PDB file of C-alpha atoms in Angstrom:
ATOM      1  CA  UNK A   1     151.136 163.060  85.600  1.00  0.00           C
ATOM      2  CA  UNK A   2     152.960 161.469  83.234  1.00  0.00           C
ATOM      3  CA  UNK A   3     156.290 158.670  84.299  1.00  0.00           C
ATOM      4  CA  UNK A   4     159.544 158.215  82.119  1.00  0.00           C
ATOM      5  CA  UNK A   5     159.657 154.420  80.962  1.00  0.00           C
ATOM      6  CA  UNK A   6     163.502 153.124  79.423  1.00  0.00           C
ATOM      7  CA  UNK A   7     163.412 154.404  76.014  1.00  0.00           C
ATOM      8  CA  UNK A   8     162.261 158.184  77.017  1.00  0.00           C
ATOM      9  CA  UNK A   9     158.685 158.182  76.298  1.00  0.00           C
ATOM     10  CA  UNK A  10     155.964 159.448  78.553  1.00  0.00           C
ATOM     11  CA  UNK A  11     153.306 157.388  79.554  1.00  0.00           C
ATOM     12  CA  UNK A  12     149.927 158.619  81.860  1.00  0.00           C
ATOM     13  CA  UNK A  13     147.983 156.527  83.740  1.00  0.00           C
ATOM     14  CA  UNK A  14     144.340 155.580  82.680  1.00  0.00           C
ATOM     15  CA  UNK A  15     143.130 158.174  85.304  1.00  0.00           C
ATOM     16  CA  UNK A  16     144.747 161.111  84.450  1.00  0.00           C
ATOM     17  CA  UNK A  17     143.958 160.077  80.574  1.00  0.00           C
ATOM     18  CA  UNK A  18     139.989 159.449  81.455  1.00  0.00           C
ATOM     19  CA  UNK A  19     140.736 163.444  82.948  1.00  0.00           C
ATOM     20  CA  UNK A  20     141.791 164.522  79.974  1.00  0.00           C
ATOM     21  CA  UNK A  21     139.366 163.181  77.573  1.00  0.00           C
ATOM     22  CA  UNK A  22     136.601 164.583  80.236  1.00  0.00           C
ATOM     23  CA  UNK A  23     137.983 167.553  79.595  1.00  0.00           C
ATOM     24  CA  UNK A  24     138.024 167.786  76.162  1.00  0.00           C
ATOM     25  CA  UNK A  25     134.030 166.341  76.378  1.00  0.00           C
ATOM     26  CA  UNK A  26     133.384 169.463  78.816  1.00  0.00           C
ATOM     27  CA  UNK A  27     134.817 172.065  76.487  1.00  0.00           C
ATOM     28  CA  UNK A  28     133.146 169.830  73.258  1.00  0.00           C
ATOM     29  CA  UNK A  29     130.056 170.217  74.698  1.00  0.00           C
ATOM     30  CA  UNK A  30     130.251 173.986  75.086  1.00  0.00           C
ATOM     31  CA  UNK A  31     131.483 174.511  71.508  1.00  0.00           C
ATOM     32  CA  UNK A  32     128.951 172.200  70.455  1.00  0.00           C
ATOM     33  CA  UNK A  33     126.132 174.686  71.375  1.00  0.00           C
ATOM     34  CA  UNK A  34     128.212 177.389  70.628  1.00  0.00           C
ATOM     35  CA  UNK A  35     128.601 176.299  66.818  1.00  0.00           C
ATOM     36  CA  UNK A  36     124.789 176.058  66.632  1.00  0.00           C
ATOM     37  CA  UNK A  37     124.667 179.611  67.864  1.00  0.00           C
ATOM     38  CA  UNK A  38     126.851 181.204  65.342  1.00  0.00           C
ATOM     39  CA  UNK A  39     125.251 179.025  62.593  1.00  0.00           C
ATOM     40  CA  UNK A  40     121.190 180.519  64.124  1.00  0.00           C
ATOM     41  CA  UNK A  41     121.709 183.588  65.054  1.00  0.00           C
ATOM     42  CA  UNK A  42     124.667 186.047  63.299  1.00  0.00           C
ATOM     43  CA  UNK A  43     124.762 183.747  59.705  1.00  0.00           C
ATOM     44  CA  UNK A  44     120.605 182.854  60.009  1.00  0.00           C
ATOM     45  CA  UNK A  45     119.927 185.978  61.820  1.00  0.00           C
ATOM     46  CA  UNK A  46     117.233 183.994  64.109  1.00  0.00           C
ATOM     47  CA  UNK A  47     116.173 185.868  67.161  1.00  0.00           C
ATOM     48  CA  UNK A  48     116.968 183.623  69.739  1.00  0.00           C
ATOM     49  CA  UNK A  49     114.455 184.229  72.138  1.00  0.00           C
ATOM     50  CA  UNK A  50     112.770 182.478  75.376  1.00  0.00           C
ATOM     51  CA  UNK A  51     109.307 182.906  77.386  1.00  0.00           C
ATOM     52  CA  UNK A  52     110.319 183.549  81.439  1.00  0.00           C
ATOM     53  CA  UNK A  53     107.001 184.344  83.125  1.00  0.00           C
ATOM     54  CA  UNK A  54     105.167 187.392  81.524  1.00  0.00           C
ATOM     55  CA  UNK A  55     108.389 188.075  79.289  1.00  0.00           C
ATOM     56  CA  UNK A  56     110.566 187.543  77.004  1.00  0.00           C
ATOM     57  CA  UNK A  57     114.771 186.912  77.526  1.00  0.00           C
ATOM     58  CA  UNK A  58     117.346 187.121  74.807  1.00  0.00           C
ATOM     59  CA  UNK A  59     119.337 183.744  74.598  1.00  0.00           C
ATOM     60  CA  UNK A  60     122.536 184.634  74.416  1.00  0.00           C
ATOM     61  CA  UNK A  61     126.115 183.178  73.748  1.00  0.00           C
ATOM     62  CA  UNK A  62     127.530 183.142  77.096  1.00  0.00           C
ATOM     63  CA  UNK A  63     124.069 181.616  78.194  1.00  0.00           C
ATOM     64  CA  UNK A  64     124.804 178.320  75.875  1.00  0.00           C
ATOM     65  CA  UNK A  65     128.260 178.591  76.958  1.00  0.00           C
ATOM     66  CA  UNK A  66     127.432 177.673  80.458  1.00  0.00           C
ATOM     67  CA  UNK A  67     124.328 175.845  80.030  1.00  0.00           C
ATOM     68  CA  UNK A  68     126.846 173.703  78.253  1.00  0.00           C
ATOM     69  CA  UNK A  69     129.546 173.982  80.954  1.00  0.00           C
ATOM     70  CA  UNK A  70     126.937 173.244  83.515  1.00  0.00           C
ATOM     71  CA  UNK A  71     125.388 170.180  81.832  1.00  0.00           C
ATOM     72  CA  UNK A  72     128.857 168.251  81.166  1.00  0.00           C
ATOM     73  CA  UNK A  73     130.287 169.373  84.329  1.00  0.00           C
ATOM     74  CA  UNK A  74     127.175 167.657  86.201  1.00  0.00           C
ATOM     75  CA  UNK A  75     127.332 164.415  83.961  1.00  0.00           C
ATOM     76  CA  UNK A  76     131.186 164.275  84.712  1.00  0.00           C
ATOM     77  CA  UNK A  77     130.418 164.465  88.136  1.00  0.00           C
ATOM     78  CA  UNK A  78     127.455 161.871  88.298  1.00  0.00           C
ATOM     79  CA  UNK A  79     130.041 159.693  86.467  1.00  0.00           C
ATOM     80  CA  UNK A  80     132.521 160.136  88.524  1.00  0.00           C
ATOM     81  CA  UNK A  81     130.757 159.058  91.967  1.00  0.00           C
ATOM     82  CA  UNK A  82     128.829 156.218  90.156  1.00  0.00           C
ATOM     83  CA  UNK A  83     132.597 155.196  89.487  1.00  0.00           C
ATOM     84  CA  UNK A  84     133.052 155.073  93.296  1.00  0.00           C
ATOM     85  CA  UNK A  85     130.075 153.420  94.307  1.00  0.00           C
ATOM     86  CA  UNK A  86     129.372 150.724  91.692  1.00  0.00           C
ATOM     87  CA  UNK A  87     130.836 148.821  89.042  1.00  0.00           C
ATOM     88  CA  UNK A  88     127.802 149.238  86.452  1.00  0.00           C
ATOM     89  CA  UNK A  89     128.807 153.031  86.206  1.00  0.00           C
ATOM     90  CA  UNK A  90     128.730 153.190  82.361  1.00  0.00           C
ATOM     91  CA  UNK A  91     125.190 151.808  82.792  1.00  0.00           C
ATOM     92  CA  UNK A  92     123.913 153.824  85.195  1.00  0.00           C
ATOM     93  CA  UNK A  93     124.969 157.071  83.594  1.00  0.00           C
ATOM     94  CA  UNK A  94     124.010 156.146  80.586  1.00  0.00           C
ATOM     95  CA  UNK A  95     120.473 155.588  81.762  1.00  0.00           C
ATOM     96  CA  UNK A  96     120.297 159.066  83.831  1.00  0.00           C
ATOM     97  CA  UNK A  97     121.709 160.758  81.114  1.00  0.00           C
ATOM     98  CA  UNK A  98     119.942 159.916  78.466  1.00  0.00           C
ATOM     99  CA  UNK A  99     116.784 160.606  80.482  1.00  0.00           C
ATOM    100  CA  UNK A 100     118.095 163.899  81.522  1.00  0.00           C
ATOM    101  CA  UNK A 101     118.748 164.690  77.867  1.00  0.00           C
ATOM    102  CA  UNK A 102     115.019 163.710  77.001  1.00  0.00           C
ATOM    103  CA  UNK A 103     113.610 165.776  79.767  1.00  0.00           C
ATOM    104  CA  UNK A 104     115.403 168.886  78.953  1.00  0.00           C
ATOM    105  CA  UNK A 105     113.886 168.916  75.606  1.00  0.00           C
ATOM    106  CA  UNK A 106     110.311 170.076  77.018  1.00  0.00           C
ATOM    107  CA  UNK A 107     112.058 173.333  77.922  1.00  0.00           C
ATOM    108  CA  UNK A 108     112.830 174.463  74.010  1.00  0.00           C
ATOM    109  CA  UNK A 109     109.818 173.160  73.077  1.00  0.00           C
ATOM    110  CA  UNK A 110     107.542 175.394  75.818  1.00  0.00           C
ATOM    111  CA  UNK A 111     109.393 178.235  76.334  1.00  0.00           C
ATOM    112  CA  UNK A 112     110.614 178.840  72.599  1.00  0.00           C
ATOM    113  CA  UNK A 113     108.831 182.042  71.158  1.00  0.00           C
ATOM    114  CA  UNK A 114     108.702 181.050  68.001  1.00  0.00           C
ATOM    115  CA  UNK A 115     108.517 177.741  65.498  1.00  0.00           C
ATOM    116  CA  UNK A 116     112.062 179.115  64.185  1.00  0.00           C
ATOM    117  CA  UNK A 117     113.451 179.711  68.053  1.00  0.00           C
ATOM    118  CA  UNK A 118     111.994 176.197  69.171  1.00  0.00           C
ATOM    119  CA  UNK A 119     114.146 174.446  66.280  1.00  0.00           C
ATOM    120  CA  UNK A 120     117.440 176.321  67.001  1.00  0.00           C
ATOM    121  CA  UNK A 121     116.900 175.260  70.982  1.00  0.00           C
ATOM    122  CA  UNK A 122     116.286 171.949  70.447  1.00  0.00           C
ATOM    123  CA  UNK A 123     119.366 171.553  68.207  1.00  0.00           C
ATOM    124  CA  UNK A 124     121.489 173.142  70.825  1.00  0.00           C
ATOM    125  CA  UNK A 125     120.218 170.617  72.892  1.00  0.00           C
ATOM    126  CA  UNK A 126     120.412 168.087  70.688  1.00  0.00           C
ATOM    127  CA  UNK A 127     124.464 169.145  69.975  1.00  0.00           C
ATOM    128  CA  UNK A 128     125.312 169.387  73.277  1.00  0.00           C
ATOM    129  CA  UNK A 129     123.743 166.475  74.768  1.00  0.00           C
ATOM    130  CA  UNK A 130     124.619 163.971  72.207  1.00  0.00           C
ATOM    131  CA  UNK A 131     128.252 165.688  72.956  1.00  0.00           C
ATOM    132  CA  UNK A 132     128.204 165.036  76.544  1.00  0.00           C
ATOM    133  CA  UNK A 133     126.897 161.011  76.464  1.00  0.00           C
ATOM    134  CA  UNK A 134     129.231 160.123  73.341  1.00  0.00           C
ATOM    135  CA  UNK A 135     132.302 161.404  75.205  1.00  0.00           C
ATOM    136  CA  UNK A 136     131.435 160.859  79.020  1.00  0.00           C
ATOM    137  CA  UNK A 137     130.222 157.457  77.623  1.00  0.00           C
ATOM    138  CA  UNK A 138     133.421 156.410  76.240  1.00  0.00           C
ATOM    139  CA  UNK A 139     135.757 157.404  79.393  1.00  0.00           C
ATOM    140  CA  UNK A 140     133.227 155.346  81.946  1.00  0.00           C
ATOM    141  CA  UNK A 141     135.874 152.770  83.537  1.00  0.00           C
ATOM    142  CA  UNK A 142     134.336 150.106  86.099  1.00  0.00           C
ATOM    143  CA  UNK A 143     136.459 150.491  89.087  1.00  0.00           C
ATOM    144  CA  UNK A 144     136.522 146.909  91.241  1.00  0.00           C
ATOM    145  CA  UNK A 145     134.990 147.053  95.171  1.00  0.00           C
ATOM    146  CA  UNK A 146     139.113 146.591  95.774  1.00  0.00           C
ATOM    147  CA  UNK A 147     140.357 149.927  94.703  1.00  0.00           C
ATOM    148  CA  UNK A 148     137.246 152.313  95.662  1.00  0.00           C
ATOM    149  CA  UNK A 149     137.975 154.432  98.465  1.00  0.00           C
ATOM    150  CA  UNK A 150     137.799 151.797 102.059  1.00  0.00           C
ATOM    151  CA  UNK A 151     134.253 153.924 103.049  1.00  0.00           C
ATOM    152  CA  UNK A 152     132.319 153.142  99.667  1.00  0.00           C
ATOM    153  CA  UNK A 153     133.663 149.804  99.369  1.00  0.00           C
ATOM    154  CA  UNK A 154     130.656 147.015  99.771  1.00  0.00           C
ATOM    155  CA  UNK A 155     130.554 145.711 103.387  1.00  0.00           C
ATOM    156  CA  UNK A 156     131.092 141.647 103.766  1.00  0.00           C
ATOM    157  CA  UNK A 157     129.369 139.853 106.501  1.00  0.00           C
ATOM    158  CA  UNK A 158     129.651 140.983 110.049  1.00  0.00           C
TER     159      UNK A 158
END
């Protein structure tokens, strides 16, 4: 929420700004494999298809639309507790995230059907996880031992 300073502007504090830009990060990253989509499949006509056990399933847009929702709405979330429990959150995220992102790539490259498929997947994941740490990287705010909530504060001598 926004306050009214003298001259009748609107200012919002750092928090509900960090919010924002999260949110715009979510919603890039979603768009992000969504543009690869369009581009692979309806203009480059690639069949966009995955090995699950014995078969075969269809990769679809509303699958990358939440496998996209799903991955920035977990690194959002890891961010946002590291924020509460340390003060090296940018770090730390950065470091599980990027691993995340380099794990995730064996799935394109093992379950892809085809050399074609395998580049279009790892693409999308490149898209959408260089999305996710770029943005989510840039909100990362150390928050002082002072001002996390009194039960994940650091406990002084007894």
């Amino acid at each position: 929420m926004g306050t009214r300073t003298g001259g009748g502007t609107q200012t919002t504090s750092p928090t509900t700004q960090a919010r924002s830009r999260r949110g715009v990060a979510v919603a890039g990253a979603v768009g992000a494999g969504l543009a690869v989509w369009v581009i692979a499949v309806p203009v480059l006509g690639v069949d966009l298809a995955a090995r699950v056990g014995d078969g075969e399933l269809v990769v679809g847009a509303p699958a990358i639309a939440l496998a996209g929702l799903v991955a920035a709405l977990a690194g959002w979330s890891l961010l946002a507790l590291l924020e509460r429990v340390t003060s090296r959150a940018r770090g730390l995220w950065l470091t599980v995230a990027v691993t995340a992102f380099v794990i995730s790539l064996a799935g394109p490259l093992v379950q892809a059907t085809t050399v074609a498929t395998g580049a279009v997947l790892v693409t999308m994941h490149v898209a959408v996880g260089t999305t996710i740490i770029v943005a989510l990287r840039s909100t990362a705010r150390s928050v002082p031992p002072s001002e996390r909530p009194r039960a994940l504060r650091p406990r002084t001598g007894r």
